[in-house]
Amino acid sequence: MAETSYAQCEGLSLAYKVFGDGPIDLVFAGSFASHIELYWTIPEFVAFLERLSTFCRVLLFDKAGVGLSDPIPHVYTLDQRAAEIEAVMDVAGFERAVLFGASEGGGAAILFAGTRPQRTRALVLTGTFAYAGFVGWDDLDRDPADIRTRLAPATDRTRTKTPASATGAR
């Protein structure tokens, strides 16, 4: 098993491991619950990581607030989560990497790829979604109808209506 090291980000220590010797650098941005030491006790996850390491140099890390990383004083924003990806990449010597965003880690991977395209080789997402329209924590206390009204102009532009001919309507 790879040795656990630590990177600094916003005054906090982030635990990370680098393993594998493939030609591709891959950063695994995982879910809200992680522990880079305990991952190695889950046979299915070990098999997944070992397979990745046959063709990638893998950077696995615990976000601030989980696993072996320092606790956080408040809920982190996506910008802070993207900064964590950058911090561990910098310390590990990953100039440009494939970002593998899983679950809650996908939003940070998406933001990182969009704001740091020069550091992103590719983006792989699984079990995640884009955080569209979320401006701040005050949104959590708003009436859902108000949020829908505010977001409707942006979301309606991206939708297309199915032509009547495609639905069989006359």
mmCIF file of N, CA, C and O in Angstrom, residues 83-170:
data_model
loop_
_atom_site.group_PDB
_atom_site.id
_atom_site.type_symbol
_atom_site.label_atom_id
_atom_site.label_comp_id
_atom_site.label_asym_id
_atom_site.label_seq_id
_atom_site.Cartn_x
_atom_site.Cartn_y
_atom_site.Cartn_z
ATOM 1 N N ALA A 83 -10.191 23.828 -5.004
ATOM 2 C CA ALA A 83 -8.864 24.240 -4.525
ATOM 3 C C ALA A 83 -8.140 23.069 -3.871
ATOM 4 O O ALA A 83 -6.907 22.958 -3.961
ATOM 5 N N GLU A 84 -8.890 22.175 -3.215
ATOM 6 C CA GLU A 84 -8.271 20.986 -2.625
ATOM 7 C C GLU A 84 -7.678 20.080 -3.705
ATOM 8 O O GLU A 84 -6.576 19.547 -3.530
ATOM 9 N N ILE A 85 -8.402 19.906 -4.788
ATOM 10 C CA ILE A 85 -7.880 19.099 -5.897
ATOM 11 C C ILE A 85 -6.568 19.698 -6.385
ATOM 12 O O ILE A 85 -5.574 18.994 -6.574
ATOM 13 N N GLU A 86 -6.560 21.015 -6.557
ATOM 14 C CA GLU A 86 -5.348 21.683 -7.033
ATOM 15 C C GLU A 86 -4.199 21.532 -6.035
ATOM 16 O O GLU A 86 -3.055 21.284 -6.431
ATOM 17 N N ALA A 87 -4.491 21.652 -4.749
ATOM 18 C CA ALA A 87 -3.447 21.543 -3.724
ATOM 19 C C ALA A 87 -2.790 20.167 -3.735
ATOM 20 O O ALA A 87 -1.558 20.062 -3.688
ATOM 21 N N VAL A 88 -3.587 19.100 -3.794
ATOM 22 C CA VAL A 88 -2.983 17.765 -3.790
ATOM 23 C C VAL A 88 -2.266 17.484 -5.109
ATOM 24 O O VAL A 88 -1.222 16.821 -5.118
ATOM 25 N N MET A 89 -2.791 18.002 -6.214
ATOM 26 C CA MET A 89 -2.091 17.846 -7.494
ATOM 27 C C MET A 89 -0.730 18.533 -7.449
ATOM 28 O O MET A 89 0.265 17.969 -7.919
ATOM 29 N N ASP A 90 -0.691 19.739 -6.906
ATOM 30 C CA ASP A 90 0.571 20.480 -6.830
ATOM 31 C C ASP A 90 1.616 19.721 -6.036
ATOM 32 O O ASP A 90 2.760 19.569 -6.474
ATOM 33 N N VAL A 91 1.232 19.253 -4.851
ATOM 34 C CA VAL A 91 2.187 18.554 -3.980
ATOM 35 C C VAL A 91 2.633 17.225 -4.596
ATOM 36 O O VAL A 91 3.788 16.841 -4.479
ATOM 37 N N ALA A 92 1.719 16.535 -5.271
ATOM 38 C CA ALA A 92 2.042 15.235 -5.870
ATOM 39 C C ALA A 92 2.777 15.371 -7.200
ATOM 40 O O ALA A 92 3.239 14.374 -7.753
ATOM 41 N N GLY A 93 2.869 16.590 -7.731
ATOM 42 C CA GLY A 93 3.565 16.802 -8.991
ATOM 43 C C GLY A 93 2.736 16.455 -10.222
ATOM 44 O O GLY A 93 3.291 16.156 -11.274
ATOM 45 N N PHE A 94 1.426 16.516 -10.111
ATOM 46 C CA PHE A 94 0.532 16.271 -11.239
ATOM 47 C C PHE A 94 0.291 17.610 -11.940
ATOM 48 O O PHE A 94 -0.425 18.458 -11.427
ATOM 49 N N GLU A 95 0.887 17.789 -13.103
ATOM 50 C CA GLU A 95 0.699 19.042 -13.849
ATOM 51 C C GLU A 95 -0.663 19.084 -14.531
ATOM 52 O O GLU A 95 -1.353 20.088 -14.512
ATOM 53 N N ARG A 96 -1.020 17.988 -15.172
ATOM 54 C CA ARG A 96 -2.264 17.882 -15.942
ATOM 55 C C ARG A 96 -2.793 16.479 -15.741
ATOM 56 O O ARG A 96 -2.064 15.511 -15.962
ATOM 57 N N ALA A 97 -4.041 16.353 -15.313
ATOM 58 C CA ALA A 97 -4.538 15.034 -14.934
ATOM 59 C C ALA A 97 -5.949 14.780 -15.443
ATOM 60 O O ALA A 97 -6.707 15.708 -15.724
ATOM 61 N N VAL A 98 -6.285 13.513 -15.520
ATOM 62 C CA VAL A 98 -7.660 13.071 -15.692
ATOM 63 C C VAL A 98 -8.313 13.211 -14.323
ATOM 64 O O VAL A 98 -7.752 12.773 -13.321
ATOM 65 N N LEU A 99 -9.467 13.834 -14.269
ATOM 66 C CA LEU A 99 -10.214 13.954 -13.021
ATOM 67 C C LEU A 99 -11.335 12.937 -13.037
ATOM 68 O O LEU A 99 -12.136 12.915 -13.971
ATOM 69 N N PHE A 100 -11.359 12.091 -12.031
ATOM 70 C CA PHE A 100 -12.404 11.082 -11.893
ATOM 71 C C PHE A 100 -13.288 11.534 -10.739
ATOM 72 O O PHE A 100 -12.914 11.403 -9.582
ATOM 73 N N GLY A 101 -14.450 12.102 -11.047
ATOM 74 C CA GLY A 101 -15.359 12.613 -10.033
ATOM 75 C C GLY A 101 -16.461 11.616 -9.744
ATOM 76 O O GLY A 101 -17.232 11.263 -10.630
ATOM 77 N N ALA A 102 -16.508 11.151 -8.512
ATOM 78 C CA ALA A 102 -17.520 10.177 -8.109
ATOM 79 C C ALA A 102 -18.432 10.789 -7.054
ATOM 80 O O ALA A 102 -17.960 11.430 -6.119
ATOM 81 N N SER A 103 -19.723 10.633 -7.239
ATOM 82 C CA SER A 103 -20.708 11.104 -6.277
ATOM 83 C C SER A 103 -20.507 12.591 -5.998
ATOM 84 O O SER A 103 -20.423 13.394 -6.906
ATOM 85 N N GLU A 104 -20.419 12.963 -4.730
ATOM 86 C CA GLU A 104 -20.290 14.366 -4.340
ATOM 87 C C GLU A 104 -19.005 15.002 -4.862
ATOM 88 O O GLU A 104 -18.932 16.206 -5.060
ATOM 89 N N GLY A 105 -17.980 14.202 -5.138
ATOM 90 C CA GLY A 105 -16.731 14.725 -5.676
ATOM 91 C C GLY A 105 -16.846 15.190 -7.118
ATOM 92 O O GLY A 105 -15.976 15.908 -7.621
ATOM 93 N N GLY A 106 -17.916 14.799 -7.788
ATOM 94 C CA GLY A 106 -18.099 15.186 -9.184
ATOM 95 C C GLY A 106 -18.253 16.680 -9.386
ATOM 96 O O GLY A 106 -17.721 17.241 -10.343
ATOM 97 N N GLY A 107 -18.978 17.342 -8.494
ATOM 98 C CA GLY A 107 -19.166 18.792 -8.630
ATOM 99 C C GLY A 107 -17.847 19.538 -8.577
ATOM 100 O O GLY A 107 -17.603 20.451 -9.380
ATOM 101 N N ALA A 108 -16.974 19.169 -7.661
ATOM 102 C CA ALA A 108 -15.658 19.809 -7.559
ATOM 103 C C ALA A 108 -14.818 19.503 -8.788
ATOM 104 O O ALA A 108 -14.099 20.373 -9.287
ATOM 105 N N ALA A 109 -14.911 18.271 -9.294
ATOM 106 C CA ALA A 109 -14.166 17.904 -10.497
ATOM 107 C C ALA A 109 -14.659 18.703 -11.708
ATOM 108 O O ALA A 109 -13.857 19.174 -12.521
ATOM 109 N N ILE A 110 -15.970 18.873 -11.816
ATOM 110 C CA ILE A 110 -16.538 19.661 -12.910
ATOM 111 C C ILE A 110 -16.055 21.109 -12.820
ATOM 112 O O ILE A 110 -15.617 21.703 -13.807
ATOM 113 N N LEU A 111 -16.142 21.692 -11.633
ATOM 114 C CA LEU A 111 -15.696 23.075 -11.451
ATOM 115 C C LEU A 111 -14.210 23.207 -11.731
ATOM 116 O O LEU A 111 -13.776 24.149 -12.394
ATOM 117 N N PHE A 112 -13.408 22.269 -11.242
ATOM 118 C CA PHE A 112 -11.970 22.303 -11.494
ATOM 119 C C PHE A 112 -11.695 22.280 -12.994
ATOM 120 O O PHE A 112 -10.923 23.084 -13.504
ATOM 121 N N ALA A 113 -12.330 21.347 -13.701
ATOM 122 C CA ALA A 113 -12.112 21.230 -15.145
ATOM 123 C C ALA A 113 -12.529 22.499 -15.881
ATOM 124 O O ALA A 113 -11.855 22.932 -16.821
ATOM 125 N N GLY A 114 -13.616 23.118 -15.438
ATOM 126 C CA GLY A 114 -14.099 24.331 -16.094
ATOM 127 C C GLY A 114 -13.269 25.561 -15.806
ATOM 128 O O GLY A 114 -13.166 26.462 -16.643
ATOM 129 N N THR A 115 -12.662 25.624 -14.639
ATOM 130 C CA THR A 115 -11.896 26.813 -14.253
ATOM 131 C C THR A 115 -10.387 26.633 -14.413
ATOM 132 O O THR A 115 -9.653 27.610 -14.361
ATOM 133 N N ARG A 116 -9.946 25.416 -14.613
ATOM 134 C CA ARG A 116 -8.521 25.127 -14.775
ATOM 135 C C ARG A 116 -8.311 24.157 -15.948
ATOM 136 O O ARG A 116 -7.749 23.071 -15.776
ATOM 137 N N PRO A 117 -8.782 24.527 -17.130
ATOM 138 C CA PRO A 117 -8.696 23.593 -18.265
ATOM 139 C C PRO A 117 -7.261 23.210 -18.617
ATOM 140 O O PRO A 117 -7.023 22.103 -19.114
ATOM 141 N N GLN A 118 -6.312 24.090 -18.346
ATOM 142 C CA GLN A 118 -4.914 23.792 -18.643
ATOM 143 C C GLN A 118 -4.350 22.689 -17.746
ATOM 144 O O GLN A 118 -3.346 22.076 -18.068
ATOM 145 N N ARG A 119 -5.024 22.400 -16.632
ATOM 146 C CA ARG A 119 -4.579 21.351 -15.701
ATOM 147 C C ARG A 119 -5.400 20.077 -15.854
ATOM 148 O O ARG A 119 -5.168 19.107 -15.153
ATOM 149 N N THR A 120 -6.382 20.095 -16.770
ATOM 150 C CA THR A 120 -7.321 18.987 -16.920
ATOM 151 C C THR A 120 -7.102 18.289 -18.254
ATOM 152 O O THR A 120 -7.231 18.903 -19.310
ATOM 153 N N ARG A 121 -6.789 17.013 -18.176
ATOM 154 C CA ARG A 121 -6.611 16.214 -19.395
ATOM 155 C C ARG A 121 -7.946 15.656 -19.873
ATOM 156 O O ARG A 121 -8.233 15.604 -21.057
ATOM 157 N N ALA A 122 -8.764 15.208 -18.929
ATOM 158 C CA ALA A 122 -10.086 14.655 -19.226
ATOM 159 C C ALA A 122 -10.901 14.664 -17.941
ATOM 160 O O ALA A 122 -10.352 14.822 -16.853
ATOM 161 N N LEU A 123 -12.201 14.490 -18.102
ATOM 162 C CA LEU A 123 -13.114 14.470 -16.969
ATOM 163 C C LEU A 123 -13.969 13.213 -17.071
ATOM 164 O O LEU A 123 -14.641 12.993 -18.071
ATOM 165 N N VAL A 124 -13.912 12.385 -16.024
ATOM 166 C CA VAL A 124 -14.709 11.166 -15.950
ATOM 167 C C VAL A 124 -15.640 11.329 -14.757
ATOM 168 O O VAL A 124 -15.191 11.644 -13.655
ATOM 169 N N LEU A 125 -16.933 11.129 -14.973
ATOM 170 C CA LEU A 125 -17.917 11.317 -13.904
ATOM 171 C C LEU A 125 -18.754 10.069 -13.734
ATOM 172 O O LEU A 125 -19.134 9.427 -14.712
ATOM 173 N N THR A 126 -19.056 9.758 -12.482
ATOM 174 C CA THR A 126 -19.943 8.629 -12.200
ATOM 175 C C THR A 126 -20.793 8.949 -10.978
ATOM 176 O O THR A 126 -20.277 9.461 -9.978
ATOM 177 N N GLY A 127 -22.087 8.719 -11.093
ATOM 178 C CA GLY A 127 -23.001 8.912 -9.971
ATOM 179 C C GLY A 127 -23.009 10.328 -9.431
ATOM 180 O O GLY A 127 -23.099 10.524 -8.226
ATOM 181 N N THR A 128 -22.925 11.304 -10.297
ATOM 182 C CA THR A 128 -22.849 12.694 -9.859
ATOM 183 C C THR A 128 -23.737 13.571 -10.724
ATOM 184 O O THR A 128 -24.447 13.087 -11.593
ATOM 185 N N PHE A 129 -23.686 14.859 -10.494
ATOM 186 C CA PHE A 129 -24.483 15.815 -11.249
ATOM 187 C C PHE A 129 -23.841 17.189 -11.128
ATOM 188 O O PHE A 129 -23.054 17.441 -10.216
ATOM 189 N N ALA A 130 -24.194 18.078 -12.050
ATOM 190 C CA ALA A 130 -23.730 19.455 -11.979
ATOM 191 C C ALA A 130 -24.608 20.210 -10.992
ATOM 192 O O ALA A 130 -25.805 19.972 -10.904
ATOM 193 N N TYR A 131 -24.006 21.098 -10.243
ATOM 194 C CA TYR A 131 -24.730 21.878 -9.250
ATOM 195 C C TYR A 131 -25.197 23.178 -9.898
ATOM 196 O O TYR A 131 -24.601 24.229 -9.709
ATOM 197 N N ALA A 132 -26.246 23.118 -10.672
ATOM 198 C CA ALA A 132 -26.719 24.283 -11.416
ATOM 199 C C ALA A 132 -27.578 25.185 -10.543
ATOM 200 O O ALA A 132 -28.481 24.721 -9.857
ATOM 201 N N GLY A 133 -27.274 26.463 -10.570
ATOM 202 C CA GLY A 133 -28.130 27.442 -9.922
ATOM 203 C C GLY A 133 -27.913 27.646 -8.444
ATOM 204 O O GLY A 133 -28.495 28.537 -7.859
ATOM 205 N N PHE A 134 -27.104 26.852 -7.811
ATOM 206 C CA PHE A 134 -26.864 27.009 -6.374
ATOM 207 C C PHE A 134 -25.881 28.153 -6.178
ATOM 208 O O PHE A 134 -24.738 28.087 -6.597
ATOM 209 N N VAL A 135 -26.343 29.220 -5.580
ATOM 210 C CA VAL A 135 -25.510 30.402 -5.404
ATOM 211 C C VAL A 135 -24.860 30.416 -4.036
ATOM 212 O O VAL A 135 -23.688 30.728 -3.897
ATOM 213 N N GLY A 136 -25.600 30.093 -3.009
ATOM 214 C CA GLY A 136 -25.044 30.139 -1.669
ATOM 215 C C GLY A 136 -25.912 29.376 -0.691
ATOM 216 O O GLY A 136 -26.963 28.840 -1.039
ATOM 217 N N TRP A 137 -25.453 29.338 0.538
ATOM 218 C CA TRP A 137 -26.149 28.557 1.553
ATOM 219 C C TRP A 137 -27.513 29.148 1.907
ATOM 220 O O TRP A 137 -28.379 28.436 2.395
ATOM 221 N N ASP A 138 -27.727 30.416 1.612
ATOM 222 C CA ASP A 138 -29.046 31.016 1.844
ATOM 223 C C ASP A 138 -30.124 30.354 0.992
ATOM 224 O O ASP A 138 -31.303 30.355 1.360
ATOM 225 N N ASP A 139 -29.718 29.780 -0.151
ATOM 226 C CA ASP A 139 -30.685 29.091 -1.009
ATOM 227 C C ASP A 139 -31.379 27.942 -0.279
ATOM 228 O O ASP A 139 -32.510 27.585 -0.602
ATOM 229 N N LEU A 140 -30.706 27.350 0.692
ATOM 230 C CA LEU A 140 -31.285 26.216 1.399
ATOM 231 C C LEU A 140 -32.501 26.613 2.222
ATOM 232 O O LEU A 140 -33.356 25.781 2.526
ATOM 233 N N ASP A 141 -32.602 27.897 2.591
ATOM 234 C CA ASP A 141 -33.729 28.376 3.390
ATOM 235 C C ASP A 141 -34.836 28.993 2.550
ATOM 236 O O ASP A 141 -35.868 29.394 3.086
ATOM 237 N N ARG A 142 -34.652 29.070 1.248
ATOM 238 C CA ARG A 142 -35.650 29.695 0.380
ATOM 239 C C ARG A 142 -36.760 28.724 0.020
ATOM 240 O O ARG A 142 -36.575 27.512 0.001
ATOM 241 N N ASP A 143 -37.882 29.288 -0.330
ATOM 242 C CA ASP A 143 -39.017 28.516 -0.822
ATOM 243 C C ASP A 143 -38.631 27.911 -2.181
ATOM 244 O O ASP A 143 -38.134 28.620 -3.055
ATOM 245 N N PRO A 144 -38.837 26.619 -2.381
ATOM 246 C CA PRO A 144 -38.494 25.998 -3.665
ATOM 247 C C PRO A 144 -39.133 26.690 -4.863
ATOM 248 O O PRO A 144 -38.538 26.757 -5.936
ATOM 249 N N ALA A 145 -40.335 27.234 -4.692
ATOM 250 C CA ALA A 145 -40.993 27.943 -5.799
ATOM 251 C C ALA A 145 -40.200 29.194 -6.185
ATOM 252 O O ALA A 145 -40.086 29.521 -7.365
ATOM 253 N N ASP A 146 -39.634 29.883 -5.208
ATOM 254 C CA ASP A 146 -38.813 31.061 -5.499
ATOM 255 C C ASP A 146 -37.545 30.672 -6.261
ATOM 256 O O ASP A 146 -37.122 31.362 -7.194
ATOM 257 N N ILE A 147 -36.934 29.568 -5.851
ATOM 258 C CA ILE A 147 -35.723 29.106 -6.524
ATOM 259 C C ILE A 147 -36.047 28.713 -7.965
ATOM 260 O O ILE A 147 -35.334 29.072 -8.892
ATOM 261 N N ARG A 148 -37.163 28.015 -8.158
ATOM 262 C CA ARG A 148 -37.577 27.617 -9.507
ATOM 263 C C ARG A 148 -37.815 28.841 -10.380
ATOM 264 O O ARG A 148 -37.381 28.887 -11.529
ATOM 265 N N THR A 149 -38.476 29.868 -9.844
ATOM 266 C CA THR A 149 -38.731 31.092 -10.598
ATOM 267 C C THR A 149 -37.418 31.753 -11.013
ATOM 268 O O THR A 149 -37.262 32.205 -12.142
ATOM 269 N N ARG A 150 -36.457 31.778 -10.081
ATOM 270 C CA ARG A 150 -35.161 32.394 -10.378
ATOM 271 C C ARG A 150 -34.391 31.596 -11.425
ATOM 272 O O ARG A 150 -33.721 32.164 -12.296
ATOM 273 N N LEU A 151 -34.474 30.268 -11.375
ATOM 274 C CA LEU A 151 -33.707 29.427 -12.285
ATOM 275 C C LEU A 151 -34.399 29.165 -13.610
ATOM 276 O O LEU A 151 -33.759 28.764 -14.575
ATOM 277 N N ALA A 152 -35.696 29.383 -13.693
ATOM 278 C CA ALA A 152 -36.462 29.034 -14.894
ATOM 279 C C ALA A 152 -35.889 29.621 -16.177
ATOM 280 O O ALA A 152 -35.771 28.902 -17.167
ATOM 281 N N PRO A 153 -35.516 30.895 -16.208
ATOM 282 C CA PRO A 153 -34.984 31.419 -17.473
ATOM 283 C C PRO A 153 -33.739 30.670 -17.953
ATOM 284 O O PRO A 153 -33.587 30.402 -19.131
ATOM 285 N N ALA A 154 -32.875 30.278 -17.054
ATOM 286 C CA ALA A 154 -31.653 29.566 -17.443
ATOM 287 C C ALA A 154 -31.960 28.128 -17.848
ATOM 288 O O ALA A 154 -31.433 27.627 -18.837
ATOM 289 N N THR A 155 -32.811 27.465 -17.105
ATOM 290 C CA THR A 155 -33.073 26.060 -17.409
ATOM 291 C C THR A 155 -33.978 25.899 -18.611
ATOM 292 O O THR A 155 -33.834 24.943 -19.361
ATOM 293 N N ASP A 156 -34.905 26.821 -18.832
ATOM 294 C CA ASP A 156 -35.804 26.700 -19.975
ATOM 295 C C ASP A 156 -35.055 26.857 -21.295
ATOM 296 O O ASP A 156 -35.438 26.270 -22.293
ATOM 297 N N ARG A 157 -33.975 27.614 -21.310
ATOM 298 C CA ARG A 157 -33.195 27.781 -22.537
ATOM 299 C C ARG A 157 -32.526 26.480 -22.946
ATOM 300 O O ARG A 157 -32.240 26.268 -24.108
ATOM 301 N N THR A 158 -32.232 25.621 -21.983
ATOM 302 C CA THR A 158 -31.510 24.395 -22.309
ATOM 303 C C THR A 158 -32.438 23.252 -22.677
ATOM 304 O O THR A 158 -31.983 22.230 -23.147
ATOM 305 N N ARG A 159 -33.719 23.421 -22.481
ATOM 306 C CA ARG A 159 -34.669 22.367 -22.816
ATOM 307 C C ARG A 159 -35.176 22.553 -24.232
ATOM 308 O O ARG A 159 -35.307 23.662 -24.721
ATOM 309 N N THR A 160 -35.481 21.434 -24.860
ATOM 310 C CA THR A 160 -36.135 21.496 -26.167
ATOM 311 C C THR A 160 -37.428 20.703 -26.076
ATOM 312 O O THR A 160 -37.503 19.701 -25.391
ATOM 313 N N LYS A 161 -38.410 21.171 -26.753
ATOM 314 C CA LYS A 161 -39.690 20.469 -26.756
ATOM 315 C C LYS A 161 -39.658 19.410 -27.845
ATOM 316 O O LYS A 161 -39.083 19.602 -28.901
ATOM 317 N N THR A 162 -40.293 18.305 -27.565
ATOM 318 C CA THR A 162 -40.373 17.230 -28.531
ATOM 319 C C THR A 162 -41.391 17.634 -29.597
ATOM 320 O O THR A 162 -42.523 17.986 -29.273
ATOM 321 N N PRO A 163 -40.983 17.568 -30.861
ATOM 322 C CA PRO A 163 -41.927 17.919 -31.926
ATOM 323 C C PRO A 163 -43.134 16.976 -31.890
ATOM 324 O O PRO A 163 -43.000 15.791 -31.567
ATOM 325 N N ALA A 164 -44.301 17.504 -32.198
ATOM 326 C CA ALA A 164 -45.523 16.710 -32.183
ATOM 327 C C ALA A 164 -45.398 15.491 -33.089
ATOM 328 O O ALA A 164 -45.902 14.414 -32.779
ATOM 329 N N SER A 165 -44.686 15.643 -34.207
ATOM 330 C CA SER A 165 -44.536 14.523 -35.125
ATOM 331 C C SER A 165 -43.759 13.349 -34.512
ATOM 332 O O SER A 165 -43.969 12.203 -34.855
ATOM 333 N N ALA A 166 -42.870 13.653 -33.562
ATOM 334 C CA ALA A 166 -42.081 12.592 -32.927
ATOM 335 C C ALA A 166 -42.888 11.833 -31.882
ATOM 336 O O ALA A 166 -42.570 10.702 -31.557
ATOM 337 N N THR A 167 -43.935 12.461 -31.344
ATOM 338 C CA THR A 167 -44.730 11.804 -30.308
ATOM 339 C C THR A 167 -45.946 11.089 -30.884
ATOM 340 O O THR A 167 -46.668 10.428 -30.155
ATOM 341 N N GLY A 168 -46.178 11.233 -32.184
ATOM 342 C CA GLY A 168 -47.332 10.605 -32.800
ATOM 343 C C GLY A 168 -48.580 11.472 -32.740
ATOM 344 O O GLY A 168 -49.639 11.075 -33.186
ATOM 345 N N ALA A 169 -48.465 12.673 -32.146
ATOM 346 C CA ALA A 169 -49.623 13.579 -32.067
ATOM 347 C C ALA A 169 -49.884 14.178 -33.443
ATOM 348 O O ALA A 169 -49.001 14.348 -34.248
ATOM 349 N N ARG A 170 -51.134 14.500 -33.693
ATOM 350 C CA ARG A 170 -51.481 15.117 -34.993
ATOM 351 C C ARG A 170 -52.096 16.452 -34.791
ATOM 352 O O ARG A 170 -52.711 16.850 -33.954
#
